[in-house]
GROMACS .gro file of C-alpha atoms in nm:
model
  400
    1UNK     CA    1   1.077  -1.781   4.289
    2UNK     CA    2   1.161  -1.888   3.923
    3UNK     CA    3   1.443  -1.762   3.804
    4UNK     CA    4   1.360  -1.616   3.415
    5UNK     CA    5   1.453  -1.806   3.210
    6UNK     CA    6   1.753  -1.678   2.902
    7UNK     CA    7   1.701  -1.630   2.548
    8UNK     CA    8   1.800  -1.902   2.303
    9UNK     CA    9   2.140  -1.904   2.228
   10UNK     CA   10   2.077  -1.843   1.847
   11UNK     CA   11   1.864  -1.573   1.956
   12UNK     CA   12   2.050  -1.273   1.728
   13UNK     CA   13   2.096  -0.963   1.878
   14UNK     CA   14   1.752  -0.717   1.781
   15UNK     CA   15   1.862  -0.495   1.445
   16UNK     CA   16   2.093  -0.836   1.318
   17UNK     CA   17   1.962  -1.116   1.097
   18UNK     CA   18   2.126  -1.338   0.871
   19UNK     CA   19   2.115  -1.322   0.511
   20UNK     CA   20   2.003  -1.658   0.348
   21UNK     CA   21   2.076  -1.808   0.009
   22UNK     CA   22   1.770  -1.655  -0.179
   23UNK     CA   23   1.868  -1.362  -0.032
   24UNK     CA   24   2.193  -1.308  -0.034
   25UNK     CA   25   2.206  -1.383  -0.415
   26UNK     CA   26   2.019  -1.132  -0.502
   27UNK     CA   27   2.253  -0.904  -0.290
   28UNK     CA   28   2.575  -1.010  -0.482
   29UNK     CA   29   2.391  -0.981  -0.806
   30UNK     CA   30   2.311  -0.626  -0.713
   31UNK     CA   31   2.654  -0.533  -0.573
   32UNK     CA   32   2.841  -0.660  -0.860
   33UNK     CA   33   2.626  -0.465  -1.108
   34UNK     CA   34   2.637  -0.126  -0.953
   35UNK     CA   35   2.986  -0.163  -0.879
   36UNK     CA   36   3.038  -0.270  -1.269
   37UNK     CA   37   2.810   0.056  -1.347
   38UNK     CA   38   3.026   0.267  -1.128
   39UNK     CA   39   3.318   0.140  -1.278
   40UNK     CA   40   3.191   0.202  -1.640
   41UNK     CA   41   3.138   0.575  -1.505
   42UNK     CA   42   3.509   0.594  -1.362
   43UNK     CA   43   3.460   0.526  -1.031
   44UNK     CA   44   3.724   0.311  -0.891
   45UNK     CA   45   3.607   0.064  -0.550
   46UNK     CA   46   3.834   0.120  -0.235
   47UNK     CA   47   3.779  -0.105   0.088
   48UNK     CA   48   3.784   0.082   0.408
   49UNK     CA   49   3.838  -0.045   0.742
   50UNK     CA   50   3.572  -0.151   0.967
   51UNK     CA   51   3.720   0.017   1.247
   52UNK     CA   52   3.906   0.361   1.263
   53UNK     CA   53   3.985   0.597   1.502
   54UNK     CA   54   3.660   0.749   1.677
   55UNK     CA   55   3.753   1.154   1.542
   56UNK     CA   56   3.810   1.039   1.225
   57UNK     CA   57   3.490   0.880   1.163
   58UNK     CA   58   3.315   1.182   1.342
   59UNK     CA   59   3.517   1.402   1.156
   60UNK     CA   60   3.272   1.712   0.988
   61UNK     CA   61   2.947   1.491   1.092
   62UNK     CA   62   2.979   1.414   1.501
   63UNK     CA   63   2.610   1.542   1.626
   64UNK     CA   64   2.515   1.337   1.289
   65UNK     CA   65   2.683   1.051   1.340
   66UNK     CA   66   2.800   1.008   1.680
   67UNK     CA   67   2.465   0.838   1.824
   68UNK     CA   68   2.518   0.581   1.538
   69UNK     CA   69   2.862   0.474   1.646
   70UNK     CA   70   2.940   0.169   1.814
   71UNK     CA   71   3.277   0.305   2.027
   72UNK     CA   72   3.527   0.030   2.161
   73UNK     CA   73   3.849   0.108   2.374
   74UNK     CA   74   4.149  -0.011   2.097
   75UNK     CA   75   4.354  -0.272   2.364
   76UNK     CA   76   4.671  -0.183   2.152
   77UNK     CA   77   4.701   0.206   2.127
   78UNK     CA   78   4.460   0.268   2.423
   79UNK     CA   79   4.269   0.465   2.219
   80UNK     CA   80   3.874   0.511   2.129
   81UNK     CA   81   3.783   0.362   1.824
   82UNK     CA   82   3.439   0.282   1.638
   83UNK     CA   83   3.282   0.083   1.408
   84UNK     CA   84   3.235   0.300   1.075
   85UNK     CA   85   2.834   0.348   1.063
   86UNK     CA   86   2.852   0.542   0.722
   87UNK     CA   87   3.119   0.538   0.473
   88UNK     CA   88   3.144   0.884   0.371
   89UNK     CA   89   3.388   1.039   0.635
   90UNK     CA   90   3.635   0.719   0.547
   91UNK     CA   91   3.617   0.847   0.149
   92UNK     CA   92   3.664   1.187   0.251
   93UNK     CA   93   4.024   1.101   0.432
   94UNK     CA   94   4.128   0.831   0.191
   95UNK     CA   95   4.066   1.098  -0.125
   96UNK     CA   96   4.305   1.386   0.118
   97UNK     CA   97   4.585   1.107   0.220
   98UNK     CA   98   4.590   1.008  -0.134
   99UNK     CA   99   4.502   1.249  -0.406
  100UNK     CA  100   4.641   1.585  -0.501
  101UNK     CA  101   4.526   1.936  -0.422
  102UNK     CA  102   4.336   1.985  -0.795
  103UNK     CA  103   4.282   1.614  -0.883
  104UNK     CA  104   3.926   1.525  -0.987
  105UNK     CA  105   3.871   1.208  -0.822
  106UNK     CA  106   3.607   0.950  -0.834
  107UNK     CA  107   3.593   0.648  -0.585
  108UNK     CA  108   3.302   0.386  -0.498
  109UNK     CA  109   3.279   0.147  -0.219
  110UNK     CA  110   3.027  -0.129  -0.141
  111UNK     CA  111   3.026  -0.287   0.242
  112UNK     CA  112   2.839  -0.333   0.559
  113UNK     CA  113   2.814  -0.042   0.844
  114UNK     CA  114   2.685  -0.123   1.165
  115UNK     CA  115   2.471   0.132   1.390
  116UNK     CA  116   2.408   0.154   1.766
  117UNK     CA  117   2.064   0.233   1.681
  118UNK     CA  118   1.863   0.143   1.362
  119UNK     CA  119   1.737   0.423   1.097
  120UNK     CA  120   1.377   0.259   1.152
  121UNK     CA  121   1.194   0.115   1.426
  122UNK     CA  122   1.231  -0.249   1.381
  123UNK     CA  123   1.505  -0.177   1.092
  124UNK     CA  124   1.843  -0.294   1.051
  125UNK     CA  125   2.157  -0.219   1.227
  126UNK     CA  126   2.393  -0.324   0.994
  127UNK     CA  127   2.268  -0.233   0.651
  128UNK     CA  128   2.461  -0.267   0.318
  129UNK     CA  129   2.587   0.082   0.153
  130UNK     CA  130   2.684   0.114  -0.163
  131UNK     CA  131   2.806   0.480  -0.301
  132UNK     CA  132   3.006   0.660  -0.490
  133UNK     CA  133   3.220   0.999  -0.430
  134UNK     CA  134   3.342   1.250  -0.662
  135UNK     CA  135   3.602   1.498  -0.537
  136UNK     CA  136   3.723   1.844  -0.714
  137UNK     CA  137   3.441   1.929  -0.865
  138UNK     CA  138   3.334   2.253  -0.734
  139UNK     CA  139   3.034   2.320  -1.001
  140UNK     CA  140   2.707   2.163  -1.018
  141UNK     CA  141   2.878   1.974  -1.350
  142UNK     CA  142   2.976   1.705  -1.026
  143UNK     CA  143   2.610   1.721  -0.838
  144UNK     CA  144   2.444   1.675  -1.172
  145UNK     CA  145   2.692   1.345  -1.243
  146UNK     CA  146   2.640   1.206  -0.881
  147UNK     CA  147   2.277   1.266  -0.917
  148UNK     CA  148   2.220   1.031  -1.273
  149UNK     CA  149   2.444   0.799  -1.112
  150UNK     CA  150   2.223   0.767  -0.789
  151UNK     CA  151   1.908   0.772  -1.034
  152UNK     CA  152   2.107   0.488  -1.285
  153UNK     CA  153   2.176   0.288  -0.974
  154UNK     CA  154   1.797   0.252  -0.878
  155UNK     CA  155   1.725   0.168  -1.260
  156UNK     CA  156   1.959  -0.117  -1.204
  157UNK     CA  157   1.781  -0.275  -0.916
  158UNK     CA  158   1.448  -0.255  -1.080
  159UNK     CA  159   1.297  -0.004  -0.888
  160UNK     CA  160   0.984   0.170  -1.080
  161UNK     CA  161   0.806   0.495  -1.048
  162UNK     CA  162   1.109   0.686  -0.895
  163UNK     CA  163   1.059   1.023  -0.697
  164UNK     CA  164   1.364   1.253  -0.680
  165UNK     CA  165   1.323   1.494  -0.382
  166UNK     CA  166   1.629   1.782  -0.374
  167UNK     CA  167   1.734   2.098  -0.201
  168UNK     CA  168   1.989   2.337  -0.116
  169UNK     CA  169   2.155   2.387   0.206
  170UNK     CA  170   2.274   2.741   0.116
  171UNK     CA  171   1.948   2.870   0.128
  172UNK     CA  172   1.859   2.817   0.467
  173UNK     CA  173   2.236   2.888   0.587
  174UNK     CA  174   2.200   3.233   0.364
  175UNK     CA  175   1.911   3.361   0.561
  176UNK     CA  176   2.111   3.253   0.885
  177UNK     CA  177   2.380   3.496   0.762
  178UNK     CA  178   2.179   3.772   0.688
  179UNK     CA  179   2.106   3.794   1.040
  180UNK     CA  180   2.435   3.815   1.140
  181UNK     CA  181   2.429   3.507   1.332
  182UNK     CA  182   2.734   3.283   1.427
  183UNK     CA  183   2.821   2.979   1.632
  184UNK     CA  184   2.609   2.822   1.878
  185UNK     CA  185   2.328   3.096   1.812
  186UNK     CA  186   2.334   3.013   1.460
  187UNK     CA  187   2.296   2.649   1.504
  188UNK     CA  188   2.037   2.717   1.697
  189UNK     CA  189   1.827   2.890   1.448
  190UNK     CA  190   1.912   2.609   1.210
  191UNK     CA  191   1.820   2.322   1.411
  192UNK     CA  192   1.433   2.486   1.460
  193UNK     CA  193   1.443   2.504   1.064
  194UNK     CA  194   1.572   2.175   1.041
  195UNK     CA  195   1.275   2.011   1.222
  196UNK     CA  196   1.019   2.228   1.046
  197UNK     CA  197   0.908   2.400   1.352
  198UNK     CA  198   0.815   2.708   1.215
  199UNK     CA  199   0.642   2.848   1.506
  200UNK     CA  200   0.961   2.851   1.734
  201UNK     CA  201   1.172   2.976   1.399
  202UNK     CA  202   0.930   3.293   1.411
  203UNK     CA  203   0.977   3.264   1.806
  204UNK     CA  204   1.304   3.235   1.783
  205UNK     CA  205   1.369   3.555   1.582
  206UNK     CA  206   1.142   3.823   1.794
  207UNK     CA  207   1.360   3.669   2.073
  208UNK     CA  208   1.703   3.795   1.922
  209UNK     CA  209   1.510   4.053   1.790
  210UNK     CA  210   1.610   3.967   1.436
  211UNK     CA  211   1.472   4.247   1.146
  212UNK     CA  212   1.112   4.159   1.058
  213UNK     CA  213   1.239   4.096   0.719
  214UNK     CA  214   1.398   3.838   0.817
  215UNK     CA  215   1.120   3.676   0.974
  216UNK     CA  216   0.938   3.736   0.634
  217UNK     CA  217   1.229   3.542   0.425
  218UNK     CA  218   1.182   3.261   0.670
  219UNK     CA  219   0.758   3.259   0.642
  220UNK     CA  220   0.876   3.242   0.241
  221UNK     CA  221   1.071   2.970   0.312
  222UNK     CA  222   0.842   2.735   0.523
  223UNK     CA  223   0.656   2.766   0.175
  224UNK     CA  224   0.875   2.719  -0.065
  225UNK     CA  225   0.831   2.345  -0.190
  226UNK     CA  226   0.650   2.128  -0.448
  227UNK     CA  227   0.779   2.091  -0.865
  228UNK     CA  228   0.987   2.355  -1.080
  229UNK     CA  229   0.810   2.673  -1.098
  230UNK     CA  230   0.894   2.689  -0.682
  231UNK     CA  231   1.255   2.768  -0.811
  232UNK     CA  232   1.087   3.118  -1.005
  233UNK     CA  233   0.897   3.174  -0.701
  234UNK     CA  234   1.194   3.154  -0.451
  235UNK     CA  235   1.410   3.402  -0.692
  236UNK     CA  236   1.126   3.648  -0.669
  237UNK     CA  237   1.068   3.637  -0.275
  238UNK     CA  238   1.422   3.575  -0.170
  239UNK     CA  239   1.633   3.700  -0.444
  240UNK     CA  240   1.753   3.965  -0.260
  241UNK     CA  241   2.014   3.731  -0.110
  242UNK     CA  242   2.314   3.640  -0.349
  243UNK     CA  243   2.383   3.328  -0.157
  244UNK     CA  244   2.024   3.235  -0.229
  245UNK     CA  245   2.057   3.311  -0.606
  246UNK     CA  246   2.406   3.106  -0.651
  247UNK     CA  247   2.157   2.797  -0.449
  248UNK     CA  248   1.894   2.812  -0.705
  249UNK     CA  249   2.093   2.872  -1.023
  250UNK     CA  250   2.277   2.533  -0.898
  251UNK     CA  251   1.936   2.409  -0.841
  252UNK     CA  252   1.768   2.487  -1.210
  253UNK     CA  253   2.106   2.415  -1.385
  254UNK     CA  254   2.027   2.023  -1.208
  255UNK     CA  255   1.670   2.011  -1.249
  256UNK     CA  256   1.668   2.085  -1.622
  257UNK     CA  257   1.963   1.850  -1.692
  258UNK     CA  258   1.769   1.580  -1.537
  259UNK     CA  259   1.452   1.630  -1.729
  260UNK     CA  260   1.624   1.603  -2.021
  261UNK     CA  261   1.774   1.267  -1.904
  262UNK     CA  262   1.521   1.084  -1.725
  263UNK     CA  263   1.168   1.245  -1.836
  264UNK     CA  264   0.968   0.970  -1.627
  265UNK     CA  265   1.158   1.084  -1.355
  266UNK     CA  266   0.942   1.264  -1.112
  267UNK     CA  267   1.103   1.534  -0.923
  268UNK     CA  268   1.028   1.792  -0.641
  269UNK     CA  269   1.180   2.019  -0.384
  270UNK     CA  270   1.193   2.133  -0.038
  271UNK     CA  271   1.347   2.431  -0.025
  272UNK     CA  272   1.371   2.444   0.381
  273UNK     CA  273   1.524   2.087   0.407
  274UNK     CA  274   1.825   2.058   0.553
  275UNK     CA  275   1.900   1.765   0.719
  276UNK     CA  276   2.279   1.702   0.765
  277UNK     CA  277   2.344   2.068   0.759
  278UNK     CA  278   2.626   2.047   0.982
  279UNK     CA  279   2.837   1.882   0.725
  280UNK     CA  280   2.663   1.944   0.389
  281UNK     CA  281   2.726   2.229   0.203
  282UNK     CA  282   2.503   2.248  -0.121
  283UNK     CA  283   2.267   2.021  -0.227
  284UNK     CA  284   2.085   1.790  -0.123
  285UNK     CA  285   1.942   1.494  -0.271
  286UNK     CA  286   1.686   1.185  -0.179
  287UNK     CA  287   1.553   0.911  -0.435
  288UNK     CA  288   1.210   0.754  -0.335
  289UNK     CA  289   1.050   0.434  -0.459
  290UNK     CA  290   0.662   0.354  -0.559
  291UNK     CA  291   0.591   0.325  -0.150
  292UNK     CA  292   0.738   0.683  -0.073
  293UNK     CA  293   0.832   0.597   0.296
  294UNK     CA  294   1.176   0.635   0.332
  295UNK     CA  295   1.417   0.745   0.076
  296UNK     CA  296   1.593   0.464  -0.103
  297UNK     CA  297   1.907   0.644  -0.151
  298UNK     CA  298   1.986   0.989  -0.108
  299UNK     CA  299   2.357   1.194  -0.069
  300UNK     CA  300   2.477   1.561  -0.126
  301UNK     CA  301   2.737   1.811  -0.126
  302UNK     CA  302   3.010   1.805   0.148
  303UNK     CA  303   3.281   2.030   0.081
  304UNK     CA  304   3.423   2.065   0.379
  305UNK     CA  305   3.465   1.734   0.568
  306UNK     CA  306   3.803   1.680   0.412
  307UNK     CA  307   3.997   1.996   0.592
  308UNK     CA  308   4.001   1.797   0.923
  309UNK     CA  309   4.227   1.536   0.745
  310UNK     CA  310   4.483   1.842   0.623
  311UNK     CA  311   4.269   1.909   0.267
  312UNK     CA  312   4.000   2.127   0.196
  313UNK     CA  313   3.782   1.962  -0.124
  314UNK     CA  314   3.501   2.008  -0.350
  315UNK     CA  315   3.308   1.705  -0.266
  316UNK     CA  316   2.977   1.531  -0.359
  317UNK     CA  317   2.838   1.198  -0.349
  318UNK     CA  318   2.541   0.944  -0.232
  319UNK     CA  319   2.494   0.621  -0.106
  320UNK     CA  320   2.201   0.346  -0.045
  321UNK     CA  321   2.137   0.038   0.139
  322UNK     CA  322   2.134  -0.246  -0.096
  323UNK     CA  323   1.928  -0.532   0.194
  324UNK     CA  324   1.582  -0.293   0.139
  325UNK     CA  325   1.612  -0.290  -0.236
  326UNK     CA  326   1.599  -0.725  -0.240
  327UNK     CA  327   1.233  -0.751  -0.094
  328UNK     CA  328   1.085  -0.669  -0.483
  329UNK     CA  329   1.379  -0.767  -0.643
  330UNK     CA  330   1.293  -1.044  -0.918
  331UNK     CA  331   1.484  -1.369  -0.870
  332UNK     CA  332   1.792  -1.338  -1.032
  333UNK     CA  333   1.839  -1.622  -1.302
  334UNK     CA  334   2.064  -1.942  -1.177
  335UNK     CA  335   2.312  -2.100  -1.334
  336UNK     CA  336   2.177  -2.447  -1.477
  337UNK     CA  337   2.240  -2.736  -1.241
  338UNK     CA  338   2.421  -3.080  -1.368
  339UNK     CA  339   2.389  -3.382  -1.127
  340UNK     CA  340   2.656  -3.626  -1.109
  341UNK     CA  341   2.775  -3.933  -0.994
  342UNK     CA  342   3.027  -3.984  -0.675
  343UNK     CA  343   3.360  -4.147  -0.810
  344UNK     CA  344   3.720  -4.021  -0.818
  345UNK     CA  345   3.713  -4.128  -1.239
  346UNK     CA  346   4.013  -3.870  -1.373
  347UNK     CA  347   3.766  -3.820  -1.693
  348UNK     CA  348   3.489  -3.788  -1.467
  349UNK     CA  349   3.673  -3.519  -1.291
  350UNK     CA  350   3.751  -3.357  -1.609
  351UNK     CA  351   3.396  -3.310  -1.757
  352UNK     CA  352   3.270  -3.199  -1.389
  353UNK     CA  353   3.545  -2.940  -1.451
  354UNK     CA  354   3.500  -2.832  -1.775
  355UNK     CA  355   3.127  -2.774  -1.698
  356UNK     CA  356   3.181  -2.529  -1.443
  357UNK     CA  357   3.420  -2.351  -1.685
  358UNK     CA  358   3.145  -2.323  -1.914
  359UNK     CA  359   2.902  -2.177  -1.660
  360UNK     CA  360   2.725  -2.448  -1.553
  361UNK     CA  361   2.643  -2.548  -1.123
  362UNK     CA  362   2.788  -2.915  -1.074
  363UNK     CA  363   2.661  -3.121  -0.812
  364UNK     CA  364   2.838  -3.401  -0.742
  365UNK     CA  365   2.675  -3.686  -0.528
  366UNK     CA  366   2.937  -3.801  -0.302
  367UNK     CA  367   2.758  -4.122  -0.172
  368UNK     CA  368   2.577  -4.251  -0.491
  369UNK     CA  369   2.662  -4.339  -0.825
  370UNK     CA  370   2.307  -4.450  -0.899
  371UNK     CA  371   2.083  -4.164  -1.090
  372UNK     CA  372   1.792  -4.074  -0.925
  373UNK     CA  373   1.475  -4.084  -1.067
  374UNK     CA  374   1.365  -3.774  -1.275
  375UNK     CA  375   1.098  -3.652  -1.071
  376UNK     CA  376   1.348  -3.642  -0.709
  377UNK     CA  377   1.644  -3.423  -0.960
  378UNK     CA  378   1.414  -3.210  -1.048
  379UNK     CA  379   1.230  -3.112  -0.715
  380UNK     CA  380   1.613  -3.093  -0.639
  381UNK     CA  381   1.659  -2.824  -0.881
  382UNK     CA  382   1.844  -3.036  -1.151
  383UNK     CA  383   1.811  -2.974  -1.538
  384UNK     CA  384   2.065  -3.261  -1.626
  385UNK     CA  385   2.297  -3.550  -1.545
  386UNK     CA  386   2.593  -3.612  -1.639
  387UNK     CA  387   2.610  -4.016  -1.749
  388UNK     CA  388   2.929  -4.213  -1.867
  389UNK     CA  389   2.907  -4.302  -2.214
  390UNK     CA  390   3.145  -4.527  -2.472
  391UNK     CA  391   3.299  -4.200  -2.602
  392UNK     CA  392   3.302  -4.034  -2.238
  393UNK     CA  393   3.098  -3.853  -1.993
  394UNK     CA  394   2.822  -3.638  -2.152
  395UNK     CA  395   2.525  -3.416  -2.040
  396UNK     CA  396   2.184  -3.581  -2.027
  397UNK     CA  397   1.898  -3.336  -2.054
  398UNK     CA  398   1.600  -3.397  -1.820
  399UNK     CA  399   1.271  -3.423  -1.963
  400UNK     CA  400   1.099  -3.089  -1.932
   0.00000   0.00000   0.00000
């Protein structure tokens, strides 16, 4: 019997790959202009650990989250740790360790997460995120900032024919309320919304023999989703709830604001969507590209994730996965490319230098001090040489 035989030793593990030149250009480019954008908005970058402690990285988000997590045994402390799989949990105890109680706060951070399991069949495991935070802002002022920065960032990476998909969580929650639900019974409910299952919702509610009312509001719901007018219609059937009024005035109060700003901006809602409910708190938000498979970026409100770290705070933010974005992304433009000579010449040295300073890619040959012929530079990528001349060493232009 043969024994099998064992995968290449190059073989990367399934969900890894390596990012080539082309590639990971394109990523850098990207990454440095959102961050610049961010910056230009007030957003200041903070680099979080790779690791943490495994609660605090569960912390407001564990039946979200905890599937994703990679989880080690720390051989100093003795301690569970894990490898951060989404940044938001680490912004949420770096704003309470390091802001005060009524500071508005704004923080962005750009970095790879790694997950047990990819978002996608055949996706990646350890994508790029990129976000942005805002903390103390209690209105929808803050959702409505986060929001044109999430729809600004997409701009920036070239992204055409965007679809903005949002929500509320406090609808569905306010409709759990009203029928007096709490703990495990509550989630319960939720979850069936959650997945859409509308038959087991209905089910679910002759079963606790919740009003038939109530049954009604949720029938509304299952309905309630397509462009702007659904707002109208969701005030009429469900007004009756104040919790559901305060959801859709933060709703309209966002949706108008962002007509005004980005009028080829197409935008709809799901009223019943609430995935993440167990940590977010108001809206909800997901930006689609031409394709419309999966969202592109997408974030909300999560005011409560920060009391586990000893501070309760109005929070809000979103976050996207840069390695997706580069598969359409035009070729960023390259610096121009100078060949020259091997040789340890001190002036030689100098002009080599003081071309780089100036922007340009040096190459220097480090066997040959013989030019090659025009054609090899430029299937080499070359747009000049640099040749010694009486007064020095100067650029020669190739012929184009």
């Amino acid at each position: 019997m043969t024994r099998p035989e064992s995968p290449p030793t190059w073989l990367l593990p399934s969900g890894f790959e390596d990012v080539l030149p082309a590639r990971t250009e394109a990523l850098e480019y990207c990454r440095r202009a959102l961050l610049d954008l961010y910056a230009q908005w007030g957003y200041h970058q903070v680099i979080p650990p790779l690791v943490e402690h495994l609660e605090s990285l569960l912390t407001g988000s564990a039946a979200d989250l905890d599937l994703q997590t990679w989880k080690l045994l720390d051989q100093d402390s003795g301690r569970l740790v894990g490898l951060r799989s989404d940044m938001t949990p680490q912004m949420a105890r770096i704003d309470a360790q390091t802001s005060s109680a009524k500071e508005l706060r704004r923080l962005a951070y750009a970095g790879t997460v790694l997950r047990a399991r990819p978002d996608l069949l055949g996706g990646s495991r350890a994508p790029f995120q990129i976000g942005a935070e805002l903390f103390g802002v209690d209105g929808p002022e803050g959702d409505l900032e986060v929001l044109s920065l999430m729809v600004e960032s997409l701009i920036h990476c070239a992204v055409p024919n965007l679809l903005l998909d949002i929500g509320h969580v406090g609808i569905s929650q306010a409709l759990a309320d009203a029928a007096g639900l709490e703990g495990a019974l509550r989630a319960d409910l939720l979850q069936h919304v959650e997945r859409k299952a509308w038959p087991d919702v209905r089910a679910w509610l002759r079963e606790h023999h919740c009003a038939t009312e109530l049954s009604a509001d949720f029938d509304v719901l299952s309905r309630l989703h397509g462009e702007f007018d659904v707002l109208e219609q969701a005030r009429q059937r469900l007004g009756h709830h104040p919790a559901v009024c305060a959801a859709l005035d933060a709703l309209h109060f966002v949706w108008g604001a962002l007509r005004v700003r980005y009028p080829d901006l197409a935008i709809q809602c799901d009223l019943s969507e609430i995935h993440g409910h167990r940590y977010h708190t108001g809206l909800l938000f997901s930006l689609f590209g031409p394709q419309r498979g999966e969202a592109l970026a997408s974030g909300g409100r999560y005011d409560d994730i920060g009391a586990a770290f000893g501070r309760r705070r109005a929070a809000t933010g979103f976050s996207l996965d840069l390695k997706p974005l580069l598969r359409d992304f035009p070729a960023t433009e390259r610096a121009r490319q100078i060949w020259a000579p091997a040789g340890t010449d001190e002036l030689l040295w100098q002009s080599i230098q003081e071309h780089r300073r100036a922007g340009y890619a040096v190459l220097q040959d480090l066997v040959s001090q013989e030019v090659p012929d025009q054609q090899t530079l430029r299937a080499r990528g070359f747009d000049a040489v640099l040749i010694r001349e009486q007064a020095g060493w100067k650029i020669r232009q190739l012929d184009s």
